[in-house]
Coordinates of C-alpha atoms and ligand atoms in Angstrom, one line a residue:
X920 CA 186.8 3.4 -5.1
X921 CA 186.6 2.5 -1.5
X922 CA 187.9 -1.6 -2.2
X923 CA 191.3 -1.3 -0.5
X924 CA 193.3 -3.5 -3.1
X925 CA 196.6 -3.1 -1.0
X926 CA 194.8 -4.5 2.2
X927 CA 193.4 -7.1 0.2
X928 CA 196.6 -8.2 -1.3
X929 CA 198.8 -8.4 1.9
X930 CA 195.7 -10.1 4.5
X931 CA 195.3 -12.3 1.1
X932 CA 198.9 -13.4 1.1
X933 CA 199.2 -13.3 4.9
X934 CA 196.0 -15.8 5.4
X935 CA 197.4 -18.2 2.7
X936 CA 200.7 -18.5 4.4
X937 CA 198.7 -19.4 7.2
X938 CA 196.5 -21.6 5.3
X939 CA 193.7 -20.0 6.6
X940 CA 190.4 -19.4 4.4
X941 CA 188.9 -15.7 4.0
X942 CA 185.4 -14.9 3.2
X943 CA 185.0 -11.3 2.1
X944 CA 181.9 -10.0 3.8
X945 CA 180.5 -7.6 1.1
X946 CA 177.5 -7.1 3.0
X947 CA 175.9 -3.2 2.2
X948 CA 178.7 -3.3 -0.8
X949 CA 177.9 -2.9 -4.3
X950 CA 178.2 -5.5 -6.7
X951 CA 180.8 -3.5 -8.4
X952 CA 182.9 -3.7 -5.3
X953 CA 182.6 -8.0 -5.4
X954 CA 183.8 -7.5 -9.2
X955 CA 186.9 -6.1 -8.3
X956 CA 188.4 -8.7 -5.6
X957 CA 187.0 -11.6 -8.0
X958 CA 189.1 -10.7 -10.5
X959 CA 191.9 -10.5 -8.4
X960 CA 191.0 -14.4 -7.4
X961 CA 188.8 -13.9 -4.7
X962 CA 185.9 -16.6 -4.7
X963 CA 184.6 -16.8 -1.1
X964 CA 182.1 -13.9 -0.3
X965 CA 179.8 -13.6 2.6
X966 CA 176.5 -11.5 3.2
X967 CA 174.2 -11.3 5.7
X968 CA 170.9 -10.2 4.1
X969 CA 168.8 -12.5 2.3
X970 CA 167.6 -10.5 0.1
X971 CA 170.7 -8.6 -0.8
X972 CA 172.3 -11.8 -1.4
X973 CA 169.7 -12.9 -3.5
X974 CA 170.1 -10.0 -6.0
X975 CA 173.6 -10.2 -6.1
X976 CA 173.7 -13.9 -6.9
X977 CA 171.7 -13.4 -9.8
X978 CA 173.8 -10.6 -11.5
X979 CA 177.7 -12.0 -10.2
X980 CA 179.8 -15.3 -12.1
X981 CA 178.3 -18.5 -10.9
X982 CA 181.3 -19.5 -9.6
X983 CA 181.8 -17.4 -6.5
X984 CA 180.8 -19.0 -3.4
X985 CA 178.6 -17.2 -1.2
X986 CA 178.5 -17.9 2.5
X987 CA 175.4 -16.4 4.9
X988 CA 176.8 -14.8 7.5
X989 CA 174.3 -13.7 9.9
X990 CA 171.8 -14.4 11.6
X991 CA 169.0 -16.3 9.1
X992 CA 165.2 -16.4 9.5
X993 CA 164.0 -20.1 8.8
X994 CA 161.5 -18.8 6.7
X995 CA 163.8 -17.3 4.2
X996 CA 166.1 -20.6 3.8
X997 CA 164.1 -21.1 1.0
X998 CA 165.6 -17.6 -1.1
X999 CA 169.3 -18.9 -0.7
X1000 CA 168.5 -22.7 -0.8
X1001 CA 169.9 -23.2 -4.3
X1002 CA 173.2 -21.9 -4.2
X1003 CA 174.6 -21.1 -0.8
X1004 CA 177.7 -22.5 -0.4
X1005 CA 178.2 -22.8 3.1
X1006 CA 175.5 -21.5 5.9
X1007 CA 177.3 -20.0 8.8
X1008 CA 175.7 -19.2 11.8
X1009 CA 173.0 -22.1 12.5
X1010 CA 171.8 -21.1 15.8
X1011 CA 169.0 -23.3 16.4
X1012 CA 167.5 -26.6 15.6
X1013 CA 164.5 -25.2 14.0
X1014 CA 166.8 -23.3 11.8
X1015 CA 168.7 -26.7 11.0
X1016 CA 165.7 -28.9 9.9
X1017 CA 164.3 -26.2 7.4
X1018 CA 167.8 -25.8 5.9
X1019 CA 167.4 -29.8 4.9
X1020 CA 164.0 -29.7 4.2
X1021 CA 165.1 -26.9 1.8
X1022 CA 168.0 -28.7 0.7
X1023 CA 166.3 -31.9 0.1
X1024 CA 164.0 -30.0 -2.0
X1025 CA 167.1 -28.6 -4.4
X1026 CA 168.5 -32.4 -4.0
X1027 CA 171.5 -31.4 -2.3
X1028 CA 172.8 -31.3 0.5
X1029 CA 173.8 -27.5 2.1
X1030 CA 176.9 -27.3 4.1
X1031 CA 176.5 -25.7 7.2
X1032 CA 178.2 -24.3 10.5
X1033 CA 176.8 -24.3 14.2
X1034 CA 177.0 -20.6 15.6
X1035 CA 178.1 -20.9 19.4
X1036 CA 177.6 -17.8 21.3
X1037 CA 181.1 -17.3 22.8
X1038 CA 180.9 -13.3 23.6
X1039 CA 179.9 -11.6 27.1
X1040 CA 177.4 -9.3 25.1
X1041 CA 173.4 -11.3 25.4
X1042 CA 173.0 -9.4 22.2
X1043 CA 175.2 -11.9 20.1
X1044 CA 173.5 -15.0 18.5
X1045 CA 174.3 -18.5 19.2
X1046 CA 174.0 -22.2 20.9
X1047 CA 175.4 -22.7 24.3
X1048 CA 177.3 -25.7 25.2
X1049 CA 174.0 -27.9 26.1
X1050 CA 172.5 -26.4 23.0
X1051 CA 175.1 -27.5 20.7
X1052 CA 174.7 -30.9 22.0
X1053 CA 171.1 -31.3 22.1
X1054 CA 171.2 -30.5 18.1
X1055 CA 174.1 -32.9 17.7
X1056 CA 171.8 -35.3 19.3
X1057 CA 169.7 -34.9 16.5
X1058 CA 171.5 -34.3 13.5
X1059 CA 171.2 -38.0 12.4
X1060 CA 167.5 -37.2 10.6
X1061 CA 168.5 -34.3 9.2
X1062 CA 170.6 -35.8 5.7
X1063 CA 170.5 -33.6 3.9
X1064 CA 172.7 -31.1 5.8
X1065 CA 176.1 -31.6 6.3
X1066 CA 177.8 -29.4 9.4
X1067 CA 181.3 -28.7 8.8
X1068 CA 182.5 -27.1 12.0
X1069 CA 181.8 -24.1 14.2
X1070 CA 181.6 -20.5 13.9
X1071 CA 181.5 -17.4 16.4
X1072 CA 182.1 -13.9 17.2
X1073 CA 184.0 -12.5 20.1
X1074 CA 182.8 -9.5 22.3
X1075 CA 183.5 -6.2 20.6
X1076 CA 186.3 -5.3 23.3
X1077 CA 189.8 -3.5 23.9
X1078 CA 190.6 -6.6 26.4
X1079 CA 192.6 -9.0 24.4
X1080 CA 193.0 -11.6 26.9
X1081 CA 188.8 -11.6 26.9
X1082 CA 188.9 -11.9 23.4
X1083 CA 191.6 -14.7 23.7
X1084 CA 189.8 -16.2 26.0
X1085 CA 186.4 -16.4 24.6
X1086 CA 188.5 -17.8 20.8
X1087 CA 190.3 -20.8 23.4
X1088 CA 186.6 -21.4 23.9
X1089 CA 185.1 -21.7 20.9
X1090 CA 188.3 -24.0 19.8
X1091 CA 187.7 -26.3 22.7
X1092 CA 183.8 -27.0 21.3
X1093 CA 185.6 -27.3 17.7
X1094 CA 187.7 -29.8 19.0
X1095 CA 185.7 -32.0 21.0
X1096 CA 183.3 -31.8 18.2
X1097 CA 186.2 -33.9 15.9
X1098 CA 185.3 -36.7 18.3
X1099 CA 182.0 -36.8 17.0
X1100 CA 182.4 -37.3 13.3
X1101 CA 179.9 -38.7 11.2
X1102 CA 178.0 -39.4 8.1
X1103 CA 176.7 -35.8 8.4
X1104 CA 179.5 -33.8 11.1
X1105 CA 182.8 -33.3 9.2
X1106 CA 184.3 -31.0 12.0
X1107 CA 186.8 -28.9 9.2
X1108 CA 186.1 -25.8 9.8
X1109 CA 186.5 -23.3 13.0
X1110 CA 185.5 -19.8 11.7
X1111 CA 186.0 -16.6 14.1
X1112 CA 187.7 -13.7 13.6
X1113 CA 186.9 -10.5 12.1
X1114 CA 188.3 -7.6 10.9
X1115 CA 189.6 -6.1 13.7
X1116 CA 190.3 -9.6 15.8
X1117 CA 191.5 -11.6 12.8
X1118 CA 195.4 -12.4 13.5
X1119 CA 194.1 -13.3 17.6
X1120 CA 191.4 -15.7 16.5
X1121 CA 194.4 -17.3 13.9
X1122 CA 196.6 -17.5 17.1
X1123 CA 193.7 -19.0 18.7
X1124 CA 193.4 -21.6 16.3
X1125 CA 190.6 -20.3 13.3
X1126 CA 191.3 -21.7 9.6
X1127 CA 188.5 -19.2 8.6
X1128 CA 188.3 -15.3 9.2
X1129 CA 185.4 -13.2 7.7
X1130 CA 187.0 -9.7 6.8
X1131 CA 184.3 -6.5 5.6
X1132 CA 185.9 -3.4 6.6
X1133 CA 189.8 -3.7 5.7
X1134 CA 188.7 -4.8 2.5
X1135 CA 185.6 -2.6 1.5
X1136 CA 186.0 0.2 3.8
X1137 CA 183.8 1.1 6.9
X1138 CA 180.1 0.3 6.3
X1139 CA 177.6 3.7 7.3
Ligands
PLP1235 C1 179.8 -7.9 9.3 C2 180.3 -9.2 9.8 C3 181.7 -9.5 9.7 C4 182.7 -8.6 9.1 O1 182.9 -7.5 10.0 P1 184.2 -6.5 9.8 O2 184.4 -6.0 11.2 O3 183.7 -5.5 8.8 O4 185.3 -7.3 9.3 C5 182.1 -10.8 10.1 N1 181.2 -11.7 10.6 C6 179.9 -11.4 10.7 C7 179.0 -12.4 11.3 C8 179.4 -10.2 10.3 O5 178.1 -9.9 10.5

């Protein structure tokens, strides 16, 4: 057994009081592992292989919601494009206008979140500030997406007040993105923080944390 019910129970009740979402990010996990926190209520999972995610779609309850994670080829849209729930992690435009070809495709419209890079690491994914803009620029044509906030990752550092810092960041973009709300921008969701950052990125304003390790136990 290596789901950590107890953990799940108290960040569960923790991030409701807070009225913050969790995504359980069952990536490398077996689908056995999924089954257990569903039935305990769980709905919102999150993976970050296409493939993997494809599998386990096809043998889990329809109802779960599954949320990509990671960073997403634009040729493989197409795998997830019929039942992702939300896409997190857009990081370009080219990525953006194959999610709504793909969508338009399905007939429906896939939610989505812009990935800013916020860390000090270059390794990290994500648009910068001028980025983010240019794509809002452009979002208009693309209808059949629907971006509903902003999602990052922090450096993977003991320095809290980095870490702060780089959450105030990404809050600022999700705020000054409210001011540019449209037929296709609902700015309503800021998700950062992980497992071991989670209760700093709250503080710094997330209503979204994506959790693996507390729950499933370390991934090898
Ligand atoms: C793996 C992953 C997580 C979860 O990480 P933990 O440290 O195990 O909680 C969250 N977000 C993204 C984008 C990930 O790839």
């Amino acid at each position: 057994m290596s789901v950590n019910i107890e953990n799940y129970k108290k960040i569960a009740e923790y991030l409701s009081e807070q009225k913050v979402g969790l995504v359980a990010v069952s990536k490398i996990k077996p689908v056995s592992d999924i089954r257990e926190l569903y039935d305990l209520g769980q709905m919102d999972f999150g993976e970050n292989y296409v493939q993997e995610l494809v599998e386990k779609e096809a043998v889990l309850p329809k109802d779960i919601r599954w949320h990509f994670i990671g960073h997403l080829q634009s040729n493989k849209v197409k795998y997830i494009a019929p039942f992702v729930h939300l896409i997190q992690g857009v990081d370009s435009e080219k990525l953006l206008k194959e999610i709504n070809k793909q969508a338009a495709k399905n007939n429906r419209i896939i939610n989505v979140l812009l990935q800013m890079h916020i860390a000090s690491e270059e390794t990290k994914f994500g648009l910068d500030e001028a980025e983010l803009h240019a794509v809002l620029d452009n979002v208009e044509q693309y209808q059949n997406v629907k971006i509903l906030g902003l999602m990052g990752m922090a450096s993977f550092s003991d320095d809290e007040k980095q870490v702060r810092k780089e959450f105030a960041n990404l809050k600022s973009y999700f705020e000054a993105l409210k001011n540019k709300a449209s037929a296709n921008i609902t700015p309503e969701i800021l998700s950062m923080g992980m497992s071991g950052d989670y209760k700093m990125a709250i503080e710094e304003g997330s209503n979204m944390v994506r959790i693996g390790s507390l729950l499933f136990g370390a991934r090898v």
